[in-house]
Coordinates of C-alpha atoms in Angstrom, one line a residue:
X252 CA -97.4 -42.4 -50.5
X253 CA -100.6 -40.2 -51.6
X254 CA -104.1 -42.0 -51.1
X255 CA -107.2 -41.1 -52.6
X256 CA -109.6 -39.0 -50.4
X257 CA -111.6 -41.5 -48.5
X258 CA -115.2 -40.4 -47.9
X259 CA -117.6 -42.6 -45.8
X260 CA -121.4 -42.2 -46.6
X261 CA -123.8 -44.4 -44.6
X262 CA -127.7 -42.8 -43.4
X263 CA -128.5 -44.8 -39.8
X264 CA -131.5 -44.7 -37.5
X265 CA -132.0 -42.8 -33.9
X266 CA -130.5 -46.0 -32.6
X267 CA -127.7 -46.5 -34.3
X268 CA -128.7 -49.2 -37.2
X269 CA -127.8 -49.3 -41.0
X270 CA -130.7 -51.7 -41.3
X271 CA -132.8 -54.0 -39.5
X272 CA -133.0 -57.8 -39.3
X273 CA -135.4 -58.6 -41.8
X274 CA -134.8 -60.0 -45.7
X275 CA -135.8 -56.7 -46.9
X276 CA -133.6 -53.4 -47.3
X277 CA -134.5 -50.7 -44.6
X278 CA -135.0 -47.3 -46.6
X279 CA -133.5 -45.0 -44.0
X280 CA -132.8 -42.3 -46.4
X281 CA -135.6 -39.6 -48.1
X282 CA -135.8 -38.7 -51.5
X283 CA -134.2 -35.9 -51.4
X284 CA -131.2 -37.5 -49.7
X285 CA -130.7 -40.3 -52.2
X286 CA -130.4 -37.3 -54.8
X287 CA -127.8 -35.9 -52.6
X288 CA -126.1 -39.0 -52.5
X289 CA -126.0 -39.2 -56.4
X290 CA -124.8 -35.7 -56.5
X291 CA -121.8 -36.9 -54.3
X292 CA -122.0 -40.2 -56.3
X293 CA -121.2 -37.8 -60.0
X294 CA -118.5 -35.7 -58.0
X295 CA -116.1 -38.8 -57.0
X296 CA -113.8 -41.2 -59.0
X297 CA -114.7 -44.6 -57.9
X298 CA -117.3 -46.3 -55.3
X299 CA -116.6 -48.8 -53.1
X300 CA -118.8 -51.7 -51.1
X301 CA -117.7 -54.7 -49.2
X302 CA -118.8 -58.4 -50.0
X303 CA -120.8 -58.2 -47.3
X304 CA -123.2 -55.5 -48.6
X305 CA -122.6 -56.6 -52.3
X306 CA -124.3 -60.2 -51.1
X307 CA -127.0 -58.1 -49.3
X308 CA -128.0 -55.6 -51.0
X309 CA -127.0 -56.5 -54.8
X310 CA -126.5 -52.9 -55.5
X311 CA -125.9 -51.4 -58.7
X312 CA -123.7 -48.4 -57.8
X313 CA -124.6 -46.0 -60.6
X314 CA -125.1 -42.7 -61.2
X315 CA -129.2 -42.1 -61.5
X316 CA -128.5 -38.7 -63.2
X317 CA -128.7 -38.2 -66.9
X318 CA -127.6 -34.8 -66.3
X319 CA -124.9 -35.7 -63.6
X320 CA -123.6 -38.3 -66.0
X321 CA -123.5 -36.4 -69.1
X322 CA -121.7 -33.3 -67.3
X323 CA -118.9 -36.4 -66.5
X324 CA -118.7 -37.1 -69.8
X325 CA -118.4 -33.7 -70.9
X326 CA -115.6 -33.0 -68.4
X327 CA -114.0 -36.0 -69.5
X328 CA -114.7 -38.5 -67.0
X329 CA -116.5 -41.9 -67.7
X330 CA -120.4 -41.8 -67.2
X331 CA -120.1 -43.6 -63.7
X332 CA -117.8 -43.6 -61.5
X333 CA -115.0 -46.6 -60.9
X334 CA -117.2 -49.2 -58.9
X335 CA -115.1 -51.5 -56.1
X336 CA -115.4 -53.8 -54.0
X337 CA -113.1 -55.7 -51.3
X338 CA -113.9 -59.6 -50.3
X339 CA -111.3 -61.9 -48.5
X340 CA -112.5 -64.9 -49.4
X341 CA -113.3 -64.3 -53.3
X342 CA -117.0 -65.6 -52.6
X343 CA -119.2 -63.3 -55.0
X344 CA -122.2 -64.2 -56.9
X345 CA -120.9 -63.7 -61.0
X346 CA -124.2 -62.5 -61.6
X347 CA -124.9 -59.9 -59.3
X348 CA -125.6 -56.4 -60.7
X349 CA -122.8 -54.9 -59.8
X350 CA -120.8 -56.5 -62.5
X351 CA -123.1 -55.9 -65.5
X352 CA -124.0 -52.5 -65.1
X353 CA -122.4 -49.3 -64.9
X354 CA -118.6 -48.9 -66.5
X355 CA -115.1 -50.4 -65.1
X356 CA -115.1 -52.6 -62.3
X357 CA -112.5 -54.0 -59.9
X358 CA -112.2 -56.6 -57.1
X359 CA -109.4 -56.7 -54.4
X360 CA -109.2 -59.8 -52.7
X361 CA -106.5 -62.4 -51.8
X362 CA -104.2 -64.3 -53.4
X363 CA -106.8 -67.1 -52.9
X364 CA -109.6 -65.1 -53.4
X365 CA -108.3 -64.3 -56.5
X366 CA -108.4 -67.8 -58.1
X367 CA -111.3 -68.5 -57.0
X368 CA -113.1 -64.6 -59.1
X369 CA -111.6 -65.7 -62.0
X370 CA -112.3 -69.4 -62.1
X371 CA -116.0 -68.0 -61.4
X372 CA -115.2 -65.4 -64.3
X373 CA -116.6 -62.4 -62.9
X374 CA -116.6 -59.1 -65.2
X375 CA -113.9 -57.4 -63.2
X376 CA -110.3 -56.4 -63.0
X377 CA -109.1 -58.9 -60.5
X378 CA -106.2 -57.5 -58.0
X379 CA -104.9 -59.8 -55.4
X380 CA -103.1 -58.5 -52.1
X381 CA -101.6 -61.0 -51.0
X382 CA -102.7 -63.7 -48.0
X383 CA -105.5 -61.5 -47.0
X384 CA -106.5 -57.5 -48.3
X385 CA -104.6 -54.8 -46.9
X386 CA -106.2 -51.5 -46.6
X387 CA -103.9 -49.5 -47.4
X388 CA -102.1 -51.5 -50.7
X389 CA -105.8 -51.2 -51.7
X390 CA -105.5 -47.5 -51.5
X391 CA -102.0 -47.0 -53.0
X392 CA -103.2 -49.3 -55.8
X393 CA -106.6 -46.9 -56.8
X394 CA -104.2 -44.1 -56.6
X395 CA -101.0 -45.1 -58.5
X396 CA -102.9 -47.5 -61.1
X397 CA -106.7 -46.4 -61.3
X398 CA -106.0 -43.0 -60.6
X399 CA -108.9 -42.1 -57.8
X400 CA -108.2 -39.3 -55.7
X401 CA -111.6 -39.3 -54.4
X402 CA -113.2 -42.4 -53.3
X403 CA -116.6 -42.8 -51.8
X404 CA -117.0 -45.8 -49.8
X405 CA -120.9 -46.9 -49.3
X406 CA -120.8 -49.5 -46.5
X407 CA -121.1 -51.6 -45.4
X408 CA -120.4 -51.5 -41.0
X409 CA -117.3 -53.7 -41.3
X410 CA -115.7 -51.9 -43.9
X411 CA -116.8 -48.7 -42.2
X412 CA -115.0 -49.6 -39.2
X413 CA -111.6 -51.2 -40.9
X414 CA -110.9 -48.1 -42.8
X415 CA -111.8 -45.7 -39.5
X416 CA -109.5 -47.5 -37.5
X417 CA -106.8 -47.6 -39.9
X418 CA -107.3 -43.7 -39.7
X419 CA -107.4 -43.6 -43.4
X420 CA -110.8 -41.7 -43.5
X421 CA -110.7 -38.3 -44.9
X422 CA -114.4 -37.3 -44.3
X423 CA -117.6 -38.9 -43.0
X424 CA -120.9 -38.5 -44.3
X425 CA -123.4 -39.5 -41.6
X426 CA -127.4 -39.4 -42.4
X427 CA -129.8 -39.9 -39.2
X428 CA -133.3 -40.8 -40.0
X429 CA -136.3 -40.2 -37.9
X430 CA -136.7 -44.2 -37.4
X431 CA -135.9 -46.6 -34.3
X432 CA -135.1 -50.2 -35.1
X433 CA -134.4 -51.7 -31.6
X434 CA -133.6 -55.1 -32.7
X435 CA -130.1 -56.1 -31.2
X436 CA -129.1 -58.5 -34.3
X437 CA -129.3 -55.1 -36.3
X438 CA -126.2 -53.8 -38.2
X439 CA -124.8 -51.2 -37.2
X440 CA -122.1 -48.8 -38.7
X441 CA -119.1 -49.0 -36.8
X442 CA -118.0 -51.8 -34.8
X443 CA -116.0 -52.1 -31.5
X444 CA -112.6 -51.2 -31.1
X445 CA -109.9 -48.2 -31.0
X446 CA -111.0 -45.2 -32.7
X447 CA -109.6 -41.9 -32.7
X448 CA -109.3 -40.7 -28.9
X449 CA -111.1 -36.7 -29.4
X450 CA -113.8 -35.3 -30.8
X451 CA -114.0 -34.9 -34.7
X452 CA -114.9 -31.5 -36.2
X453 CA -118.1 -31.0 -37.6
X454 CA -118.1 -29.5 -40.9
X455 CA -121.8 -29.0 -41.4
X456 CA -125.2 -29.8 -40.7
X457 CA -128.3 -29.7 -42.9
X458 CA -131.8 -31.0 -43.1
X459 CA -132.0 -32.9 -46.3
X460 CA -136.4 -33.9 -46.0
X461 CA -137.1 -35.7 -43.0
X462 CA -133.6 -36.5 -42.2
X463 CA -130.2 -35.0 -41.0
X464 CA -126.5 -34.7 -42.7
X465 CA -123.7 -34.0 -40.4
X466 CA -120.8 -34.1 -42.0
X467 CA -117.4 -34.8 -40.1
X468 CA -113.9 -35.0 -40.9
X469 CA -110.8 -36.4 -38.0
X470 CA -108.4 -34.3 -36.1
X471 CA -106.0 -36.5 -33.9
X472 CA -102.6 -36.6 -35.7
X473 CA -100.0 -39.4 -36.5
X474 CA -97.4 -40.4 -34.1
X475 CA -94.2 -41.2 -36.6
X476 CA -93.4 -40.6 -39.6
X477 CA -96.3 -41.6 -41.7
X478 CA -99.2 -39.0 -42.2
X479 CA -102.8 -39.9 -41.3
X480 CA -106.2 -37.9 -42.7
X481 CA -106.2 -35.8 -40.1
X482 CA -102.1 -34.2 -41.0
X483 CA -103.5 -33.1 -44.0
X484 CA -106.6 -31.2 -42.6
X485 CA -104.2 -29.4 -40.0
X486 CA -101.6 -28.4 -42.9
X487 CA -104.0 -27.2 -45.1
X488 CA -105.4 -25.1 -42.4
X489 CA -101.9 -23.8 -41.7
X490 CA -101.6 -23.5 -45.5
X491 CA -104.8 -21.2 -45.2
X492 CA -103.2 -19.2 -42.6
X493 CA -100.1 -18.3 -44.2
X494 CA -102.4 -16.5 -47.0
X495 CA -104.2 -14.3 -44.3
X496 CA -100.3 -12.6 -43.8
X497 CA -99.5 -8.8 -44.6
X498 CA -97.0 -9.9 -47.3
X499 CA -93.4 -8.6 -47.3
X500 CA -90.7 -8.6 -49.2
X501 CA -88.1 -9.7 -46.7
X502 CA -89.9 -12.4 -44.9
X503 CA -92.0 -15.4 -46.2
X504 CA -95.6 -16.2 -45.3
X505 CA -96.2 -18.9 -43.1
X506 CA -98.8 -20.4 -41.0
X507 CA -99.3 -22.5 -38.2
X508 CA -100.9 -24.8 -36.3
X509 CA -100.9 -26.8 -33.0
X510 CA -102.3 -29.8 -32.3
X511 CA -102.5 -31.9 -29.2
X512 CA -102.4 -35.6 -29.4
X513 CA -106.0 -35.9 -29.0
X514 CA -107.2 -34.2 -31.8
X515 CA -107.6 -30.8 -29.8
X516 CA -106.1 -27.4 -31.6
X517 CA -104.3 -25.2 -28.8
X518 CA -103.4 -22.2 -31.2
X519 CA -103.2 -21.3 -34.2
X520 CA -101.2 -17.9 -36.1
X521 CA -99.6 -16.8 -38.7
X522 CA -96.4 -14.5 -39.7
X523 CA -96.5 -11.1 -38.6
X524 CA -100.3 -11.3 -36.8
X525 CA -101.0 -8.7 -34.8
X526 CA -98.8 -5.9 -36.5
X527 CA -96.1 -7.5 -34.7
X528 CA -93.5 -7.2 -38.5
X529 CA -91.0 -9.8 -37.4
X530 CA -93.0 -12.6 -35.4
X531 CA -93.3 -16.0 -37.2
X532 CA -96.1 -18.5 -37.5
X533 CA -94.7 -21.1 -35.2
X534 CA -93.4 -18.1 -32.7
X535 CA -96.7 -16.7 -32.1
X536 CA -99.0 -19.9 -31.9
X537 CA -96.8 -21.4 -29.6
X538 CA -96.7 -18.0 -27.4
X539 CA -100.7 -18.4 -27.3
X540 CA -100.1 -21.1 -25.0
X541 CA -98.8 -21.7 -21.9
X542 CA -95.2 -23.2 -21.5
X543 CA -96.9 -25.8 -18.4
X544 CA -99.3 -27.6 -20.8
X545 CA -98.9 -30.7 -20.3
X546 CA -100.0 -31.7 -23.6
X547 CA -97.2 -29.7 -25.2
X548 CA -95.1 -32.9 -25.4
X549 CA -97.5 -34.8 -27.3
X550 CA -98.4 -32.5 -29.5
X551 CA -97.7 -31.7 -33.3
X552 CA -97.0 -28.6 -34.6
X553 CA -98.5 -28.0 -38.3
X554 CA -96.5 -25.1 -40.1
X555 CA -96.8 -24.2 -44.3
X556 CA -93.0 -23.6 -44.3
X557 CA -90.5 -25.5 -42.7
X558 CA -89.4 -24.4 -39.5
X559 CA -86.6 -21.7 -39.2
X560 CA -83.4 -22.8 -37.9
X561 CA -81.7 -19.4 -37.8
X562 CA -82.8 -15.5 -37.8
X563 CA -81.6 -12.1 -37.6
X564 CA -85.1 -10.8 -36.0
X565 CA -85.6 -12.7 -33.1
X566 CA -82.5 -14.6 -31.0
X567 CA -84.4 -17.8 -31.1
X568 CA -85.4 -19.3 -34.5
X569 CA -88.8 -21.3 -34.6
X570 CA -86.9 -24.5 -34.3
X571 CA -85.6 -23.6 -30.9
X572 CA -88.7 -22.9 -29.7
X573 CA -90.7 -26.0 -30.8
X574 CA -87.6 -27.7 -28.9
X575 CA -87.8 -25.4 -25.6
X576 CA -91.7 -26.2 -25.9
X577 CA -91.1 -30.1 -25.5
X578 CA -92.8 -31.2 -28.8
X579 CA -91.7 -34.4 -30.6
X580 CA -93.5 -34.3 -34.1
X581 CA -93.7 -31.6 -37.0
X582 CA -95.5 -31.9 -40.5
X583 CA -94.5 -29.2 -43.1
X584 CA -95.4 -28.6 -46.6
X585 CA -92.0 -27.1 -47.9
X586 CA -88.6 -27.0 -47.3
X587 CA -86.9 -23.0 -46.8
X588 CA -85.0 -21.7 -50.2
X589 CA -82.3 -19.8 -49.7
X590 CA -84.4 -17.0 -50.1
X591 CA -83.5 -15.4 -47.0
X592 CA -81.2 -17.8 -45.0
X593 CA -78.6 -19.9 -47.2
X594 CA -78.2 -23.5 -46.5
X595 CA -81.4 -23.3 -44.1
X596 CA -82.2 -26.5 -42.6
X597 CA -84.6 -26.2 -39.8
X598 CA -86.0 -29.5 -40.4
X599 CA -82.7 -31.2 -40.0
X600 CA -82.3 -29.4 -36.9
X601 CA -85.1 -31.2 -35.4
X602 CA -84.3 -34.3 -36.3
X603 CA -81.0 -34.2 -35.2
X604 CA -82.7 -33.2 -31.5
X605 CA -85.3 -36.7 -32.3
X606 CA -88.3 -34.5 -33.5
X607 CA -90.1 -36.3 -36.3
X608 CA -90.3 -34.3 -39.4
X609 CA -93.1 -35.3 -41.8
X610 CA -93.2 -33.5 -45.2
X611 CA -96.4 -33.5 -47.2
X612 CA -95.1 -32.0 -50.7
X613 CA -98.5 -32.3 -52.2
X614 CA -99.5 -29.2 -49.8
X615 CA -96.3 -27.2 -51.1
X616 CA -98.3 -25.4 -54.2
X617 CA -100.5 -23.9 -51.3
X618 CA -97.4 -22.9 -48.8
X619 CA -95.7 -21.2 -52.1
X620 CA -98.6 -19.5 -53.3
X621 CA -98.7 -16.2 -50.6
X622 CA -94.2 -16.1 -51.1
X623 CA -94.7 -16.2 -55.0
X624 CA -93.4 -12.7 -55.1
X625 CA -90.4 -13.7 -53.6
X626 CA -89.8 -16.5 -55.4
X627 CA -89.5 -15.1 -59.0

């Protein structure tokens, strides 16, 4: 099911700390990065804290802005974003800020912890989740019922590290500050435990005063059938490709990517590259690589159209070849029309051979887009 776009903001010191020990907040951030972090703040849906920096930091969660909120109410949106927060245990303080300022508010907790909020009559939507919160119910719920597609999630370590290692983080905004706390009772962002196994990609770096943004987003992929962050980067990638084609009007535009296991890309292409006027996407990023890789069989193969399963260019269709390659996963955005090859059913085809097929229909607008010409 489709989840918002998760964004992780946190600013850290040299070492590593979202804080120190002491009863008072540690300011890690300059003032010209807390006015970033309220221009992220106005761009998002809804903003989310755990209990634990709710208790700690008795946070508002607004938008400073007057001109940031009245251009969301002039586009429609409320003044401030959604504000969230996630407890187990239903132990909040009714009178913390959070509650009386700002707009809507809601609290997912468990079945337990839901007695207990409303018995303490806190100024929230209540939602329980059962015996203890799930993650990703939580999610589905902002989606389906709150209608967030981009949520921006503001600590604290715990929750930082749940949601990473449910690999349900879209982006990661990660502030270092010229400070060293050194105090081993300090908090720090993520906890221990399995993580994603390669690198991420950096999407940028800037100076924002005295301190440094790096921004980061995941690139391992799923293993079965259910799509992680990091599918969706890769296919819109391959979505981006397929509108770099010389367009035709007796082939579709398709792109491609390939993936191994670890997050690593081993090729990338896209139909007809390199003047070549019959070669598909999948075709010519597998060719970039050789046939011995041993990560070939762990990897997943990102392609904007579905996978051909027959051709009158080329004796082996697409399909075939991400077969004779050895790889057991394949995320699309759209399914072949009959365009070109009636009945097509590449995807089937790799099924029926025990590849896992993943479609992503929200990506199929993009994957459409460069063929539009052909479609009528």
């Amino acid at each position: 099911m489709p989840l918002p776009h998760v964004l992780l903001s946190a600013a850290v010191s040299l070492d590593g700390c979202l804080d120190d020990a002491g009863p008072d907040r540690l300011l890690l951030s300059s003032p010209a990065d807390f006015d970033r972090v309220d221009e992220v703040r106005a761009s998002v849906d809804a903003l989310l804290v755990g209990a634990g920096t709710l208790r700690a930091d008795n946070p508002r969660l607004l938008v400073a802005s007057a001109e940031r909120r009245a251009a969301r109410v002039a586009s429609g949106r409320p003044e401030h974003p959604l504000k969230v927060t996630v407890t187990a245990s239903g132990d909040l303080d009714p009178r913390a800020r959070f509650w009386h300022t700002g707009g809507e508010k809601v609290v997912y907790t468990s079945d337990e912890g839901a007695r207990r909020l409303r018995r303490a009559g806190v100024a929230a939507d209540v939602v329980a989740l059962g015996a203890e919160p799930d993650w990703r119910r939580l999610l589905e719920h902002l989606h389906d019922v709150r209608g967030v597609r981009r949520l921006m999630v503001e600590g604290g370590g715990t929750v930082h590290t749940q949601l990473l290692q449910r690999r349900l983080v879209d982006e990661i905004h990660l502030v270092v500050a010229p400070l060293l706390v050194g105090d081993p009772r300090a908090p720090r962002m993520f906890g221990p435990g399995a993580y994603q196994s390669g690198r991420l990609r950096l999407l940028e770096t800037r100076a924002v005063g005295d301190v440094v943004l790096m921004r980061y987003e995941p690139t391992e992929p799923g293993t079965g059938a259910g799509a992680v962050p990091a599918d969706r980067h890769w296919l819109r990638i391959a979505c981006e490709l397929a509108a770099q084609c010389p367009p035709s009007r007796t082939a579709f535009s398709v792109g491609a990517v390939v993936v191994a296991a670890d997050g690593t890309e081993l090729a990338r292409a896209h139909s007809r590259e390199g003047g070549d006027p019959v070669v598909h996407a999948e075709e010519a990023a597998l060719a970039k690589i050789d046939p011995a890789d041993p990560r070939l069989p762990g990897a997943t193969v990102y392609s904007s159209l579905e996978p051909c399963a027959r051709r009158a260019s080329r004796p082996r269709p697409c399909a075939r070849l991400i077969l004779d390659a050895g790889v057991r996963r394949v995320v699309t955005a759209w399914r072949e029309p009959d365009t070109f090859v009636p009945g097509a059913d590449g995807a089937g085809l790799l099924v029926r051979e025990g590849v896992e097929v993943v479609e992503l229909p929200e990506f199929a607008g993009a994957a459409r887009e460069p063929n539009r010409h052909l479609l009528g």
